[in-house]
XYZ file of C-alpha atoms in Angstrom:
167
model
C 12.909 -8.632 19.625
C 9.961 -12.294 18.885
C 7.018 -10.369 16.178
C 4.253 -10.428 16.624
C 1.387 -11.040 14.919
C 0.284 -7.064 15.554
C 0.476 -4.908 18.129
C -1.807 -2.093 20.825
C -0.522 0.521 19.032
C -0.401 -0.133 15.335
C -0.772 -3.334 12.922
C 2.919 -5.206 11.730
C 3.781 -4.228 9.189
C 6.884 -1.313 10.002
C 7.985 -4.120 13.281
C 7.708 -7.476 9.572
C 9.820 -4.459 7.909
C 12.796 -3.931 10.289
C 12.905 -6.974 11.946
C 13.910 -7.923 8.147
C 16.576 -5.067 7.649
C 17.898 -5.727 11.575
C 18.679 -9.724 9.604
C 20.216 -8.248 7.546
C 22.056 -5.212 8.782
C 22.527 -6.222 11.685
C 20.469 -4.730 15.602
C 21.752 -1.012 14.444
C 20.350 2.436 13.059
C 22.240 1.678 10.332
C 19.064 -0.504 9.314
C 16.678 1.603 10.847
C 18.098 4.579 8.541
C 18.430 1.814 5.130
C 14.306 0.418 6.021
C 13.577 4.356 6.512
C 15.453 4.878 2.879
C 14.612 1.912 1.159
C 10.102 1.447 0.774
C 10.799 5.925 0.205
C 12.901 4.471 -3.020
C 10.198 1.708 -3.958
C 7.569 4.469 -3.367
C 8.416 6.981 -5.280
C 9.379 3.568 -8.522
C 5.469 2.985 -8.021
C 3.977 6.547 -7.222
C 6.595 7.189 -10.969
C 4.378 4.525 -12.542
C 0.866 5.748 -10.401
C 1.750 8.896 -12.634
C 2.411 7.478 -15.549
C -0.221 5.652 -15.844
C -2.422 8.965 -15.587
C -0.479 10.100 -18.229
C 0.512 13.228 -16.243
C 3.328 14.965 -16.615
C 5.979 12.246 -14.693
C 8.269 14.118 -14.515
C 6.827 17.345 -12.702
C 5.075 14.523 -10.779
C 7.884 13.099 -10.051
C 9.703 16.143 -8.576
C 6.527 17.162 -6.696
C 6.797 13.656 -4.383
C 10.493 14.016 -4.113
C 9.713 17.513 -2.897
C 6.888 17.115 -0.517
C 7.121 17.424 3.361
C 5.874 13.817 3.705
C 8.319 12.133 2.263
C 11.196 13.775 3.864
C 9.702 13.515 7.025
C 8.851 9.190 6.694
C 12.380 9.329 5.355
C 13.294 10.807 8.527
C 11.187 9.188 10.799
C 10.555 5.307 11.194
C 6.598 5.555 11.267
C 3.935 3.384 10.024
C 2.715 5.865 7.799
C 6.698 4.676 5.820
C 4.765 1.208 4.518
C 0.836 2.117 4.223
C 2.386 5.394 1.889
C 3.752 2.558 -0.352
C 1.080 0.373 -0.243
C -1.010 2.915 -0.497
C -0.523 3.509 -3.869
C 0.802 0.222 -5.141
C -3.190 -0.280 -4.536
C -4.247 2.800 -6.267
C -1.916 1.999 -8.754
C -3.395 -1.749 -8.748
C -6.714 -1.150 -8.352
C -6.388 1.355 -11.549
C -5.220 -0.449 -13.605
C -7.928 -3.309 -12.176
C -10.805 -1.742 -13.157
C -9.655 0.412 -16.495
C -7.757 -2.744 -18.384
C -9.927 -5.389 -16.497
C -7.510 -7.632 -15.855
C -8.163 -10.720 -13.108
C -4.438 -9.969 -11.541
C -4.526 -6.241 -11.453
C -7.284 -7.404 -8.867
C -5.813 -9.962 -6.691
C -2.863 -7.527 -6.663
C -4.444 -4.640 -5.730
C -6.308 -6.470 -2.579
C -3.147 -7.716 -2.141
C -1.883 -4.033 -1.824
C -5.142 -3.564 -0.146
C -3.913 -5.479 2.447
C -0.496 -4.707 3.596
C -1.494 -1.565 3.921
C -4.154 -1.911 6.168
C -0.890 -3.948 7.624
C 1.683 -0.565 8.241
C -2.386 2.076 9.623
C -5.911 1.301 10.493
C -6.901 3.841 8.269
C -6.261 2.030 5.193
C -9.814 0.288 6.296
C -10.771 3.222 3.806
C -8.517 1.526 -0.004
C -11.310 -0.829 0.537
C -14.204 1.644 0.928
C -13.240 4.083 -1.506
C -13.644 1.140 -4.334
C -17.006 0.179 -3.969
C -17.559 4.020 -3.600
C -16.183 3.967 -6.689
C -17.812 1.474 -7.821
C -21.179 2.193 -7.154
C -21.099 5.995 -8.669
C -19.631 6.016 -11.800
C -21.781 5.146 -14.475
C -19.405 3.721 -16.474
C -17.454 1.415 -13.412
C -21.408 0.363 -11.705
C -21.685 -3.433 -13.351
C -18.633 -3.685 -12.019
C -20.430 -4.654 -8.447
C -22.231 -7.564 -9.764
C -18.912 -9.277 -11.117
C -16.666 -11.490 -7.958
C -13.768 -8.878 -9.094
C -13.940 -6.507 -6.437
C -15.961 -8.694 -3.274
C -12.658 -11.285 -4.446
C -9.816 -8.352 -3.742
C -11.551 -7.359 -1.110
C -11.419 -10.485 0.300
C -7.845 -11.147 -0.119
C -7.557 -8.073 1.174
C -8.424 -9.372 4.872
C -6.930 -12.996 3.867
C -3.477 -9.969 4.425
C -5.400 -8.410 7.009
C -5.389 -11.772 9.581
C -2.315 -11.461 11.652
C -4.051 -8.200 13.065
C -7.376 -10.510 13.262
C -6.036 -13.652 15.066
C -3.872 -11.017 17.244
């Protein structure tokens, strides 16, 4: 029943989420299933915001997301992928807004989301690599690499990754 900063086989996010839901609903199967459901609903909301940002057909995008096997499976089985998908979508949303709307708040939120995604699953390190590679190969936004903003975002991500490092 003791939480750890991280675990040998995966980062701590899913454990932290389940711990919070167990505090609210008790130690039972319902607490676990409602946690997965709530995180999945939040993921769909963020995905909806992401679809709006990209100006795609929002209804089709949401229908595809809802009917995808991936989202169906993660709402039924508790794995590190449940929070990963949420924080990955949040990372993409905030970093898109950071780059295209040029607001420091989105760089900060993007860093937080990338850190929490890594706390969900180690493969989220590719978000940071993707950010740098996008800026490196973008003719229009490459200049951002000469500013502190992307580095601030990555530093913030690593601050949120500290529990894994400390563990």
